[in-house]
PDB file of C-alpha atoms in Angstrom:
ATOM      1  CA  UNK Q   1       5.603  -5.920   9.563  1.00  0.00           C
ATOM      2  CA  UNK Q   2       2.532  -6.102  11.737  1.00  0.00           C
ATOM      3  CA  UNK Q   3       3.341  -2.521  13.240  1.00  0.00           C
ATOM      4  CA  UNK Q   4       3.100  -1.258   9.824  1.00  0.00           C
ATOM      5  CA  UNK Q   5      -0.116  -2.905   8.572  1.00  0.00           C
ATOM      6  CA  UNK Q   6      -1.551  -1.464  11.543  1.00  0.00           C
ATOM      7  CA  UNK Q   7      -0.319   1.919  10.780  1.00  0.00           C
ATOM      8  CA  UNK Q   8      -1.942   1.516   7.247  1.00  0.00           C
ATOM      9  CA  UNK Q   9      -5.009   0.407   8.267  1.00  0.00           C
ATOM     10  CA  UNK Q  10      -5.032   3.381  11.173  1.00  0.00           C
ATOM     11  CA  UNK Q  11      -4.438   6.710   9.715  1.00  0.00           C
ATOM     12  CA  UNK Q  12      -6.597   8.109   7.085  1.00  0.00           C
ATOM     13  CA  UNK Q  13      -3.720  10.212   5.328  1.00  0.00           C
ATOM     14  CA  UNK Q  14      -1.174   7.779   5.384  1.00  0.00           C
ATOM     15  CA  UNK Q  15      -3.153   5.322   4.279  1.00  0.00           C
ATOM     16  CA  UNK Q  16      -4.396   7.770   1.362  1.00  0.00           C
ATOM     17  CA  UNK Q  17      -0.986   8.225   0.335  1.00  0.00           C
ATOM     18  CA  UNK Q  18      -0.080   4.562  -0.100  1.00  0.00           C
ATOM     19  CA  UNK Q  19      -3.386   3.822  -2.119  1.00  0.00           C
ATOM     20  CA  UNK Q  20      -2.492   6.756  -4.378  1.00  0.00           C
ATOM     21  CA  UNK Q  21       1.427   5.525  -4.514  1.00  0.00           C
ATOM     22  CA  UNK Q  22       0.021   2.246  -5.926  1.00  0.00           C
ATOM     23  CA  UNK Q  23      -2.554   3.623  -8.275  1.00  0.00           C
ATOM     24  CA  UNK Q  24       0.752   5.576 -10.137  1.00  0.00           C
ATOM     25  CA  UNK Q  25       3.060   2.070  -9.715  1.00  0.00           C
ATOM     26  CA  UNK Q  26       0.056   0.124 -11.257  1.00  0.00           C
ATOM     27  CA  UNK Q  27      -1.833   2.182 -13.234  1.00  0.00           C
ATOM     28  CA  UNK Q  28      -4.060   0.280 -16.264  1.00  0.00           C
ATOM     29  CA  UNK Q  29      -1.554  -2.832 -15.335  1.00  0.00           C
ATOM     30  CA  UNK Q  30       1.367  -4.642 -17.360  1.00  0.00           C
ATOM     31  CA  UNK Q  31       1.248  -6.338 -20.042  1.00  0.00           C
ATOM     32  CA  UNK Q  32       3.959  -8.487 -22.278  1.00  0.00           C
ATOM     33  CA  UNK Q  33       4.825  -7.532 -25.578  1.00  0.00           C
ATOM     34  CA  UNK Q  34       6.885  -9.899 -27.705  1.00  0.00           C
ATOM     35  CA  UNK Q  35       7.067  -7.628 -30.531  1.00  0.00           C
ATOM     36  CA  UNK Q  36      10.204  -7.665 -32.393  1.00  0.00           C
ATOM     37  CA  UNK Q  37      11.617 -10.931 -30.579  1.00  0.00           C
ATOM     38  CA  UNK Q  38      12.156 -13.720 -32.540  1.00  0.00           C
ATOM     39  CA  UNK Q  39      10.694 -17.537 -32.148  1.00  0.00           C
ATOM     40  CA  UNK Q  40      13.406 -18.542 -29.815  1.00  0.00           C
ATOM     41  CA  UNK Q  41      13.280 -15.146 -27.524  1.00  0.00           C
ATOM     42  CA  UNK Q  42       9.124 -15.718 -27.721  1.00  0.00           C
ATOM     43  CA  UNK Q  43       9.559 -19.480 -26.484  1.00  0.00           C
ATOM     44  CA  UNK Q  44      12.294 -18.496 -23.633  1.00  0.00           C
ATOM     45  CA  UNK Q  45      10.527 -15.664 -22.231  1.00  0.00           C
ATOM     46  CA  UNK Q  46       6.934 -17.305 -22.226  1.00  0.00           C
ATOM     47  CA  UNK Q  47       8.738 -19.924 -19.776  1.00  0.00           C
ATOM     48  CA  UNK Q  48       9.251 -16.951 -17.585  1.00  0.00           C
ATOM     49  CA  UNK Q  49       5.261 -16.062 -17.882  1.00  0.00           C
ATOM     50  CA  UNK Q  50       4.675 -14.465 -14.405  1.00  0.00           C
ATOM     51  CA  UNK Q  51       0.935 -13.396 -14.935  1.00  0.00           C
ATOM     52  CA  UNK Q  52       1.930  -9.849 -15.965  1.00  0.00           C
ATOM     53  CA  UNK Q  53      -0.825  -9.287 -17.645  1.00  0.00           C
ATOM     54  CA  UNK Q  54      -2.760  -9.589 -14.542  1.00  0.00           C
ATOM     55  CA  UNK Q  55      -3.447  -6.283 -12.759  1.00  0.00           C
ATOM     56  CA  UNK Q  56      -4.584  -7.899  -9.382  1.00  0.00           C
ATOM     57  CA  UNK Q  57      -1.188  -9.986  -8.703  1.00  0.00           C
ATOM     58  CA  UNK Q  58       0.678  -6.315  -9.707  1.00  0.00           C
ATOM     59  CA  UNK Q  59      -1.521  -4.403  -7.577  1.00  0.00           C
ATOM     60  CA  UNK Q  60      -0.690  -6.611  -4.253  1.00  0.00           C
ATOM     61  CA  UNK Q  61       2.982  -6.728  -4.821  1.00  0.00           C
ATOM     62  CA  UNK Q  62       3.366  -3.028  -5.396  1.00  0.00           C
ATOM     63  CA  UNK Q  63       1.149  -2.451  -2.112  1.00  0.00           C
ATOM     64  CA  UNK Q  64       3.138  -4.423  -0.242  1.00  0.00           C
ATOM     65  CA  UNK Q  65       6.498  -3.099  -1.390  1.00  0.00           C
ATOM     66  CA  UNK Q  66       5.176   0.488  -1.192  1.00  0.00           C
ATOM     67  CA  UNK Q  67       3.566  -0.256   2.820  1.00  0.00           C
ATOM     68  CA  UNK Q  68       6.354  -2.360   3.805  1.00  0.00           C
ATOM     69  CA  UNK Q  69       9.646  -1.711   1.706  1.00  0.00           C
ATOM     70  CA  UNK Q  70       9.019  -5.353   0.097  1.00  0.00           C
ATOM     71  CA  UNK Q  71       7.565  -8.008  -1.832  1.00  0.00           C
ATOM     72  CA  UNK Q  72       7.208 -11.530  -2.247  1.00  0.00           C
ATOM     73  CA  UNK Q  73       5.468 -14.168  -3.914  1.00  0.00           C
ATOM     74  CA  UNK Q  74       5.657 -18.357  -4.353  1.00  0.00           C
ATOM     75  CA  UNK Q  75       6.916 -19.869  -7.716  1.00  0.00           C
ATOM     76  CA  UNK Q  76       5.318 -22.574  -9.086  1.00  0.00           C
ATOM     77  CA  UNK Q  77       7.034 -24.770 -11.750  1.00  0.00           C
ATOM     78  CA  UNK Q  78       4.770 -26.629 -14.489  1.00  0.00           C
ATOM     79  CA  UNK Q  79       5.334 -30.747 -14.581  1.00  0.00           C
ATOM     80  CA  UNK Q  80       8.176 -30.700 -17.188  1.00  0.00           C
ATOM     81  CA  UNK Q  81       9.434 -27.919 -15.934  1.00  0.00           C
ATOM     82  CA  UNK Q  82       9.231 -25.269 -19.374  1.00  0.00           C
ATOM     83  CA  UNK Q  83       7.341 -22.601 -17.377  1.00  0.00           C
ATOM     84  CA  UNK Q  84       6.649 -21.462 -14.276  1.00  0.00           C
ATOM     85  CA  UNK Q  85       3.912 -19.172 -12.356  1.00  0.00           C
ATOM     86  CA  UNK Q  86       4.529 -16.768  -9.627  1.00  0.00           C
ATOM     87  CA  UNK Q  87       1.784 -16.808  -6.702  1.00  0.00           C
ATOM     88  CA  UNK Q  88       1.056 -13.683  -4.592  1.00  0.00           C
ATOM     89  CA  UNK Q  89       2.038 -14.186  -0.736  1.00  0.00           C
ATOM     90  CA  UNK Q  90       1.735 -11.583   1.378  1.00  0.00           C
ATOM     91  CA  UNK Q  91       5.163  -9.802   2.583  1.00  0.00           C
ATOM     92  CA  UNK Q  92       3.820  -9.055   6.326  1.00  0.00           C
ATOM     93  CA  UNK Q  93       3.091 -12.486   6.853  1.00  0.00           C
ATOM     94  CA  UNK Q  94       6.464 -14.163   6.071  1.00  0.00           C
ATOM     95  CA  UNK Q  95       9.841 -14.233   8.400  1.00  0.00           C
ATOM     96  CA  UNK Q  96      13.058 -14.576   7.277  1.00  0.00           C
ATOM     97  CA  UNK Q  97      15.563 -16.877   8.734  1.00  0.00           C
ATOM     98  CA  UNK Q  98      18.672 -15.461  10.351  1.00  0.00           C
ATOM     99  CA  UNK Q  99      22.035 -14.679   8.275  1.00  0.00           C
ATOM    100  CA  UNK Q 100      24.633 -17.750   9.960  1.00  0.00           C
ATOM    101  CA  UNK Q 101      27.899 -18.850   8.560  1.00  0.00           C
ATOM    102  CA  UNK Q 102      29.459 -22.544   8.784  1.00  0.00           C
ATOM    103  CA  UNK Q 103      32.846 -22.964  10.011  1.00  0.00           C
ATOM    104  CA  UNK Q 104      34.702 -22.196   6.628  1.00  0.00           C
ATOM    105  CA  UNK Q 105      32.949 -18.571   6.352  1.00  0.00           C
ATOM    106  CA  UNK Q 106      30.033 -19.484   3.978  1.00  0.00           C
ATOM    107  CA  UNK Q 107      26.378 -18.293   4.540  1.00  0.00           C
ATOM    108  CA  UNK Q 108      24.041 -21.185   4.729  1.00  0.00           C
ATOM    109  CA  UNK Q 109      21.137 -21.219   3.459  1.00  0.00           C
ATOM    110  CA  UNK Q 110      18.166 -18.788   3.671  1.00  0.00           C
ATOM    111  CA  UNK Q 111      14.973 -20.284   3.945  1.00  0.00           C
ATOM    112  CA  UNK Q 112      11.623 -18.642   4.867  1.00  0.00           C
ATOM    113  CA  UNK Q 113       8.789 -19.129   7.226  1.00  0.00           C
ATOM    114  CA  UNK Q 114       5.114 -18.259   6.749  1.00  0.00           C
ATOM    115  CA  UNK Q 115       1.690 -18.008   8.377  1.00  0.00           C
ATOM    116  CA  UNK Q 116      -0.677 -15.457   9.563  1.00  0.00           C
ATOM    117  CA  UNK Q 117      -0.194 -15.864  13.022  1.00  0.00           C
ATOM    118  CA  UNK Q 118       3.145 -14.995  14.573  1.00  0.00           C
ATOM    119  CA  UNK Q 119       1.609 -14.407  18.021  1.00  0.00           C
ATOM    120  CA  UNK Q 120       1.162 -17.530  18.555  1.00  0.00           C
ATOM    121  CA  UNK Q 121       3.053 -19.561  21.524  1.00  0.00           C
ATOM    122  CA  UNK Q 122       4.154 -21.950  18.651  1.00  0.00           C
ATOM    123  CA  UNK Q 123       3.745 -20.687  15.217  1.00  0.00           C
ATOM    124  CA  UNK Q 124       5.099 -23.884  13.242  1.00  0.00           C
ATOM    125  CA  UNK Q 125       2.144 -25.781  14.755  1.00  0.00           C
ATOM    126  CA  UNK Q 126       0.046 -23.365  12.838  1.00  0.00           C
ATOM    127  CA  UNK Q 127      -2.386 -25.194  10.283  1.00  0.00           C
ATOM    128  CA  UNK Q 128      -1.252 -22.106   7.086  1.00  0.00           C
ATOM    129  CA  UNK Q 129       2.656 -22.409   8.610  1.00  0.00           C
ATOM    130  CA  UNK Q 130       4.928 -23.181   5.758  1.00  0.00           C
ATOM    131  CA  UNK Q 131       8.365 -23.284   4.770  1.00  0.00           C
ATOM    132  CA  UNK Q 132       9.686 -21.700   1.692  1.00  0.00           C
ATOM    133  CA  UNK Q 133      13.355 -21.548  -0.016  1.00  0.00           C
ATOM    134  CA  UNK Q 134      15.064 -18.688  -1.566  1.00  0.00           C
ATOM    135  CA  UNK Q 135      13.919 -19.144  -6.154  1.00  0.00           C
ATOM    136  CA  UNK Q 136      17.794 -18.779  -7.425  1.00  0.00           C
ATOM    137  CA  UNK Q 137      16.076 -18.348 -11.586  1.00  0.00           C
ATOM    138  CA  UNK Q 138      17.405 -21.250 -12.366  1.00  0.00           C
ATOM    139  CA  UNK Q 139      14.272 -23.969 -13.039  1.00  0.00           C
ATOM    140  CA  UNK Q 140      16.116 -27.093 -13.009  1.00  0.00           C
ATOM    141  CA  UNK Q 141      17.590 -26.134  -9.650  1.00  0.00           C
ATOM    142  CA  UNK Q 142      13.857 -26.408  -8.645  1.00  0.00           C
ATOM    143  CA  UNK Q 143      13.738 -29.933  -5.916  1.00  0.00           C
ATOM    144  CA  UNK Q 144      10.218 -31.698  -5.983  1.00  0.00           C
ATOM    145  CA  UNK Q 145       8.780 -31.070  -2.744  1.00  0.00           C
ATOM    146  CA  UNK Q 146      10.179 -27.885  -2.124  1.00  0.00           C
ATOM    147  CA  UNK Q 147       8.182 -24.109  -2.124  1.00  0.00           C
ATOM    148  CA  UNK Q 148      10.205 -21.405  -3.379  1.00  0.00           C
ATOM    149  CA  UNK Q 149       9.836 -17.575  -2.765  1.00  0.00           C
ATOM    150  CA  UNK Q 150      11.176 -14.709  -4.828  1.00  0.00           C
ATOM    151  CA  UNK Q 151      12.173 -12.066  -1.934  1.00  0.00           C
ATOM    152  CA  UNK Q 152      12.632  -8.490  -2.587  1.00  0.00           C
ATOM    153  CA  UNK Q 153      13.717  -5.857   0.294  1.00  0.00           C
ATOM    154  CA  UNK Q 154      14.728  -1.925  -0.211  1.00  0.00           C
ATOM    155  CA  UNK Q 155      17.290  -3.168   2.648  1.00  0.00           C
ATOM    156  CA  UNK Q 156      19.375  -6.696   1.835  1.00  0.00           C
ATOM    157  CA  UNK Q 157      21.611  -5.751   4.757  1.00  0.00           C
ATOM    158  CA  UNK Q 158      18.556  -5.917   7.399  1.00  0.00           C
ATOM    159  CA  UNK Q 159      16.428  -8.392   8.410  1.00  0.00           C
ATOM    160  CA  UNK Q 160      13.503  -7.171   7.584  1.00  0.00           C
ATOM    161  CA  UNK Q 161      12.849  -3.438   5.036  1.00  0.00           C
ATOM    162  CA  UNK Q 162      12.374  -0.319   6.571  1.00  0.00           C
ATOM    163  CA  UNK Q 163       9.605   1.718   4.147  1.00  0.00           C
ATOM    164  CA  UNK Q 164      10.726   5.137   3.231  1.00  0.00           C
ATOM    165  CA  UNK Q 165       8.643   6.683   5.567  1.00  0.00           C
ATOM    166  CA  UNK Q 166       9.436   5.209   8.577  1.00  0.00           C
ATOM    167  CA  UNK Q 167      10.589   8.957   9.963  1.00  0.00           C
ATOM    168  CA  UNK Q 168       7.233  10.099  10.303  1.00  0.00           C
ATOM    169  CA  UNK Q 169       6.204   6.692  11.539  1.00  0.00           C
ATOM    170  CA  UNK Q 170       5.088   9.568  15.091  1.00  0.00           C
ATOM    171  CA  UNK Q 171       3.222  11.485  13.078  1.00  0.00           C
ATOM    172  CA  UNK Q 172       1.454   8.711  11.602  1.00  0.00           C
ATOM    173  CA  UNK Q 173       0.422   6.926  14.542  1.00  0.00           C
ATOM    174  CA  UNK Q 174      -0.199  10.342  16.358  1.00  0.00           C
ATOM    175  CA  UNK Q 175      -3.079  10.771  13.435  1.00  0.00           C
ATOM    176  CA  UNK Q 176      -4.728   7.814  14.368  1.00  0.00           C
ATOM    177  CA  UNK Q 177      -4.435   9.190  18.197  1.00  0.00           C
ATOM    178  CA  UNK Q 178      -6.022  12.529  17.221  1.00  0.00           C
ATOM    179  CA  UNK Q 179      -8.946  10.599  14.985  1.00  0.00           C
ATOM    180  CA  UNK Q 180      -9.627   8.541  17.717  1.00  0.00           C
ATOM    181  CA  UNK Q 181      -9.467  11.405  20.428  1.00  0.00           C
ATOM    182  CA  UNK Q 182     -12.212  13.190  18.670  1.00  0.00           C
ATOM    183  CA  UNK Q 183     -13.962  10.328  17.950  1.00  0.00           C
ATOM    184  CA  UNK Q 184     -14.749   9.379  21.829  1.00  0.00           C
ATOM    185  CA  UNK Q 185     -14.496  12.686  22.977  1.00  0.00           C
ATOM    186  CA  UNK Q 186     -17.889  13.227  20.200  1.00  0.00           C
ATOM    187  CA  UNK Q 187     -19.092   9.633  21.211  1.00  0.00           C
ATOM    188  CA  UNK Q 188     -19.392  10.119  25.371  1.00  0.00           C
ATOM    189  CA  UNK Q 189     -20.550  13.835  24.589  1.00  0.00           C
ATOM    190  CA  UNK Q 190     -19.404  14.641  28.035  1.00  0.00           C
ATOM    191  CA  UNK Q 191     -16.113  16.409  28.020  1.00  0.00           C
ATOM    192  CA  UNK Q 192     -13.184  16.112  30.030  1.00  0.00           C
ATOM    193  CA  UNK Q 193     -12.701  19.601  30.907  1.00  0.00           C
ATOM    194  CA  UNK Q 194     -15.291  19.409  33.494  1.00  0.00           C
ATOM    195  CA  UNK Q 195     -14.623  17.749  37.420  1.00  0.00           C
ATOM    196  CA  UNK Q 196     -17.376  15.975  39.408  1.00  0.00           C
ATOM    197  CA  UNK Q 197     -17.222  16.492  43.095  1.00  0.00           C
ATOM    198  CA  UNK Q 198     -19.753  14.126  45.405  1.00  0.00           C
ATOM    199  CA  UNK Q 199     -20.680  13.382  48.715  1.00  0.00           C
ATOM    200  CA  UNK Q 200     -21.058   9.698  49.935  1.00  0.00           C
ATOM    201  CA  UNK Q 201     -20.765   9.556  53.375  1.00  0.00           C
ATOM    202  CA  UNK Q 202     -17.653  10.765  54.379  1.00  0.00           C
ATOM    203  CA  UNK Q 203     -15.362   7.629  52.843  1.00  0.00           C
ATOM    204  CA  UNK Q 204     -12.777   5.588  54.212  1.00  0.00           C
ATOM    205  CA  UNK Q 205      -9.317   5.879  52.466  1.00  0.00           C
ATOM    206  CA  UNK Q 206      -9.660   2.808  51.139  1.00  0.00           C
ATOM    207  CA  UNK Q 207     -12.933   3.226  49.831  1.00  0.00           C
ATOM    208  CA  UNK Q 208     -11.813   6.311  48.071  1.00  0.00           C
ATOM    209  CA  UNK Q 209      -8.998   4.046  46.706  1.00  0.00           C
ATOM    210  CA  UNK Q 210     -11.424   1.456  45.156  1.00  0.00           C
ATOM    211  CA  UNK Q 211     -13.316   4.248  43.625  1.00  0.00           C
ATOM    212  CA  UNK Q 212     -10.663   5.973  41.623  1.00  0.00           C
ATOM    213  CA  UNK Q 213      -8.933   2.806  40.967  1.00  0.00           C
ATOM    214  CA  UNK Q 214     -12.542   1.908  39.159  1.00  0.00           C
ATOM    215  CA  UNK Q 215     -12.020   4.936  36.965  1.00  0.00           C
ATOM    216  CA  UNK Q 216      -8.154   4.504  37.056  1.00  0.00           C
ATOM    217  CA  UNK Q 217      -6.763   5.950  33.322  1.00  0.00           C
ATOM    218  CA  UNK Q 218     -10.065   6.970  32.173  1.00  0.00           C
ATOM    219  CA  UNK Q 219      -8.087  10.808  32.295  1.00  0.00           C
ATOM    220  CA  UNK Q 220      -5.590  10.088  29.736  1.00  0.00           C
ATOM    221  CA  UNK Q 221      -5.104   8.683  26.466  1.00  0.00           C
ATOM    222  CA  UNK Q 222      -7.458   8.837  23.569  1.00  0.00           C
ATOM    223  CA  UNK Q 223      -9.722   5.918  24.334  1.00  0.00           C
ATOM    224  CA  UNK Q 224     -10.408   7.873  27.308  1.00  0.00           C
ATOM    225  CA  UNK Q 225     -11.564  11.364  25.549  1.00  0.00           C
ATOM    226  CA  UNK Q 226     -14.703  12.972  27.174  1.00  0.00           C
ATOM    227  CA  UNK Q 227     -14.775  11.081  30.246  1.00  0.00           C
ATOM    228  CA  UNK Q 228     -14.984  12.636  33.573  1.00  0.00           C
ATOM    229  CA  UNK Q 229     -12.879  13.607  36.192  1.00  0.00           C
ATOM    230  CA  UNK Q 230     -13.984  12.631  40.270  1.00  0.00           C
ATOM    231  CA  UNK Q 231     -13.424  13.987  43.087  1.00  0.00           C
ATOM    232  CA  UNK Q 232     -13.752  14.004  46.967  1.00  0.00           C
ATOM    233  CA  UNK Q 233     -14.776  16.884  49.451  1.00  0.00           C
ATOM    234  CA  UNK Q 234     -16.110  16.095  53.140  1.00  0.00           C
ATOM    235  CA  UNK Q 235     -19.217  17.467  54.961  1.00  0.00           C
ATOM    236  CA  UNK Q 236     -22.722  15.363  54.213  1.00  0.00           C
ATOM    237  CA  UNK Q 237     -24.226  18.384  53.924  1.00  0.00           C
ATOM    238  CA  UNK Q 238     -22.703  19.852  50.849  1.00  0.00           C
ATOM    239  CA  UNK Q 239     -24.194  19.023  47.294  1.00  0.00           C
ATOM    240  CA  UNK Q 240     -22.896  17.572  44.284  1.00  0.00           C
ATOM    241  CA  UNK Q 241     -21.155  20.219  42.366  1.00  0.00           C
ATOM    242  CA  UNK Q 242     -19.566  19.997  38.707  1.00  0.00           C
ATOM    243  CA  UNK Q 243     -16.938  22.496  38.007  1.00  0.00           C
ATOM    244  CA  UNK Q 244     -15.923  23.453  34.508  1.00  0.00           C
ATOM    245  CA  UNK Q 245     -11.730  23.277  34.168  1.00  0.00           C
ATOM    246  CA  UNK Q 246     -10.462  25.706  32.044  1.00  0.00           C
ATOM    247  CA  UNK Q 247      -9.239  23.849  28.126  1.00  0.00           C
ATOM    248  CA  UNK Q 248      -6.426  26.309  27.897  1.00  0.00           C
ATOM    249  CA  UNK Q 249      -7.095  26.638  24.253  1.00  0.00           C
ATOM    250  CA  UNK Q 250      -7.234  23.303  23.579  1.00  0.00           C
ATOM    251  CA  UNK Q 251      -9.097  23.698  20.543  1.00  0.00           C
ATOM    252  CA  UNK Q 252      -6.720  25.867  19.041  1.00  0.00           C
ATOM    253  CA  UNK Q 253      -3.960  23.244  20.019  1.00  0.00           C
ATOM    254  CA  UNK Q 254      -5.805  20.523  17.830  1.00  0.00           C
ATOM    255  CA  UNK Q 255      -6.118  22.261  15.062  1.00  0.00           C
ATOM    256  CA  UNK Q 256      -2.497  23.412  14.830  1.00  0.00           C
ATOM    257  CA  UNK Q 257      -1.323  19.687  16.090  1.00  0.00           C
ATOM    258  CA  UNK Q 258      -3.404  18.484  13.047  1.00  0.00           C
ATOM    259  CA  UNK Q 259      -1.937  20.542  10.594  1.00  0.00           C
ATOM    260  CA  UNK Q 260       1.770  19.604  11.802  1.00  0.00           C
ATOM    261  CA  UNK Q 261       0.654  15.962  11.753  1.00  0.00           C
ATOM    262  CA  UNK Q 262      -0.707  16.529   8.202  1.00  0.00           C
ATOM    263  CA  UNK Q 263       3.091  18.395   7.056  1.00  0.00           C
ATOM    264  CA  UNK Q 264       5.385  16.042   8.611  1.00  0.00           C
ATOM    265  CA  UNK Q 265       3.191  13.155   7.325  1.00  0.00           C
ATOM    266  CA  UNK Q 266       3.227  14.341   3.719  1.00  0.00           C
ATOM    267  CA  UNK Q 267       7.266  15.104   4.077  1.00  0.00           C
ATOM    268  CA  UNK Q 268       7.809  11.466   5.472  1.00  0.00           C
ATOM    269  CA  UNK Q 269       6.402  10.194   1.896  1.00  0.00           C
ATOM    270  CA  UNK Q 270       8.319  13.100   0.100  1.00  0.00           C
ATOM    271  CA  UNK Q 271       5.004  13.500  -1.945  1.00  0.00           C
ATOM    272  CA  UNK Q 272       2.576  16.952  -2.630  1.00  0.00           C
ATOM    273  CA  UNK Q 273      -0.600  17.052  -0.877  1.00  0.00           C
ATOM    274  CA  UNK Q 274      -1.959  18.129  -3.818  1.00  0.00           C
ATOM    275  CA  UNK Q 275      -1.007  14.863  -5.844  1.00  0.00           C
ATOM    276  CA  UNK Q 276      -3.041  13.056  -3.281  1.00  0.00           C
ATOM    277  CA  UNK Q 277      -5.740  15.191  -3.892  1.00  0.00           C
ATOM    278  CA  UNK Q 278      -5.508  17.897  -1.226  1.00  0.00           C
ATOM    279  CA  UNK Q 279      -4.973  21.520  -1.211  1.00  0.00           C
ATOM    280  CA  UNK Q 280      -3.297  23.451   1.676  1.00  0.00           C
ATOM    281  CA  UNK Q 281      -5.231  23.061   4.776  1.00  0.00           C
ATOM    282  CA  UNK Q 282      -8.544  22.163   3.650  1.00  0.00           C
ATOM    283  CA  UNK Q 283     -10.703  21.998   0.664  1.00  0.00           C
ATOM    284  CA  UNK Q 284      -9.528  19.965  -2.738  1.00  0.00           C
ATOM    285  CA  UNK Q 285      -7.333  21.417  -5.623  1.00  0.00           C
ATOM    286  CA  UNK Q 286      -9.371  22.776  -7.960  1.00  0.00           C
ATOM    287  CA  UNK Q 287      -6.516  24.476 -10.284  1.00  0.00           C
ATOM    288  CA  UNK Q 288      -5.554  21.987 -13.031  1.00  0.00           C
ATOM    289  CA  UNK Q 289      -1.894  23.424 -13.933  1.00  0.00           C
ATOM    290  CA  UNK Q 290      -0.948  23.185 -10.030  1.00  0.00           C
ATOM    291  CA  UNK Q 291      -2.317  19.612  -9.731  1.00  0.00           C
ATOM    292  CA  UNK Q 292      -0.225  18.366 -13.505  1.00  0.00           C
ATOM    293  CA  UNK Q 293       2.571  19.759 -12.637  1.00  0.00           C
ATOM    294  CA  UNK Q 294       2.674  18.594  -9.128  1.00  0.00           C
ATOM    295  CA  UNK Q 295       1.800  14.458 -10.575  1.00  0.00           C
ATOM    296  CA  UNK Q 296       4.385  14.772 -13.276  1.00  0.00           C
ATOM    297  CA  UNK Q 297       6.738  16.385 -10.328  1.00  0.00           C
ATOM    298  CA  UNK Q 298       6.134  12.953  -8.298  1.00  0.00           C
ATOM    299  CA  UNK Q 299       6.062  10.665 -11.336  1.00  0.00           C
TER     300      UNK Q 299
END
């Protein structure tokens, strides 16, 4: 779950997608109607009151099940035990104990684990850890001094959900790698197309070692964008040169890499660009018959 909230929180388009999947799933919220039920119906279902009416709760469950292929959230029972009040927990944060079986064949119980530190030597000595058990809709099954958690997953026979587009997970992470690529390549204003050549000396091997193993990685990876390249010639006479490297087109690559990220992105979420608000390769949809019939398409 933590790969994936990174992911969201990394890429501009994916994370434009989910925002827009949520604003369909939500919309102007839920609300309950009791028209047409009688007294009895009225009184049962307002002791399965859930806050429906509020837009927030439906708003952070739907993210979460749209981002990570689930939702939970705590269920608190009133004092007599009439009604009872789900509380939002966030999905990414929560583990799920392991499937076992006792010696007859039967699956023991689930329970759950919480807090928002898993990286962490020893989680349960967290101060937020907590344990929750699986809410069976059944209040008077409810044990005083016990949390329960409704649990929903795309996937009951995995551990954990995989979201429906975890095939263009790539794409989505390579989107954050292109972003960030242009972002320090801009930043350092120096680009790495271009090799530094310098005289100090005549160096030792091992002083040439220390030096490059200073700048080690600085070459590759998009932290790294724009930084230079060194190198080593002999003679004390000779000047510092700089010598341009040819960039083999590499604009040209970028913009064709960002367009395939952009595709294969879009297909992963099996959604029109134009639904999130984009048209072809630049530029926003302007025609309004393209963009309604591409919304009620998705809806």
């Amino acid at each position: 779950p933590d790969y994936y909230e990174w992911l969201y929180n990394s890429s501009a388009k994916h994370r434009a997608i989910i925002n827009r999947k949520v604003l369909f799933i939500v919309g102007k919220g839920v609300d309950v109607n009791y028209r047409g039920l009688t007294a009895e119906q009225k009184t049962k279902a307002a002791g399965y009151a859930f806050k429906y009416n509020d837009t927030d709760f439906v708003k952070k469950i739907s993210l979460n099940w749209t981002k990570l292929g689930g939702f939970c959230y705590e269920v608190i029972s009133s004092k007599d035990k009439k009604s009872i009040e789900g509380h939002y927990v966030n999905f990414a944060h929560v583990r799920r104990s392991k499937i076992t079986y006792d010696s007859d064949g039967n699956q023991n119980p689930i329970v759950f684990e919480y807090t928002r530190n898993w990286k962490s030597n020893t989680p349960k000595d967290n101060p937020d850890y907590k344990v929750f058990h699986p809410f069976t809709w059944d209040k008077k099954e409810m044990e005083k001094g016990k949390r329960y958690l409704v649990w929903y997953s795309d996937d009951d026979e995995q551990p954990y959900p995989l979201p429906e587009y975890t095939a263009a997970i790539p794409y989505i992470a390579a989107d954050y790698e292109i972003s960030n690529f242009v972002y320090n390549n801009t930043r350092k204003g120096f680009a790495a197309s271009f090799l530094i050549e310098f005289v100090n000396g005549d160096p030792t091997d091992d002083q040439k070692a220390e030096i490059v193993e200073m700048d080690k990685g600085t070459l590759h990876g998009s932290d790294n964008a724009g930084d230079p390249a060194v190198g080593f010639i002999e003679g004390k006479d000779n000047a510092t040169t700089i010598q341009a490297i040819p960039n083999n087109g590499q604009d040209e690559r970028y913009v064709n890499l960002n367009k395939q990220v952009r595709e294969e992105i879009y297909s992963g979420h099996t959604i029109n660009p134009i639904v999130v608000g984009l048209k072809g390769e630049t530029g926003f949809s302007n025609n309004a018959d393209e963009l309604r019939t591409a919304i009620e398409e998705f809806q």
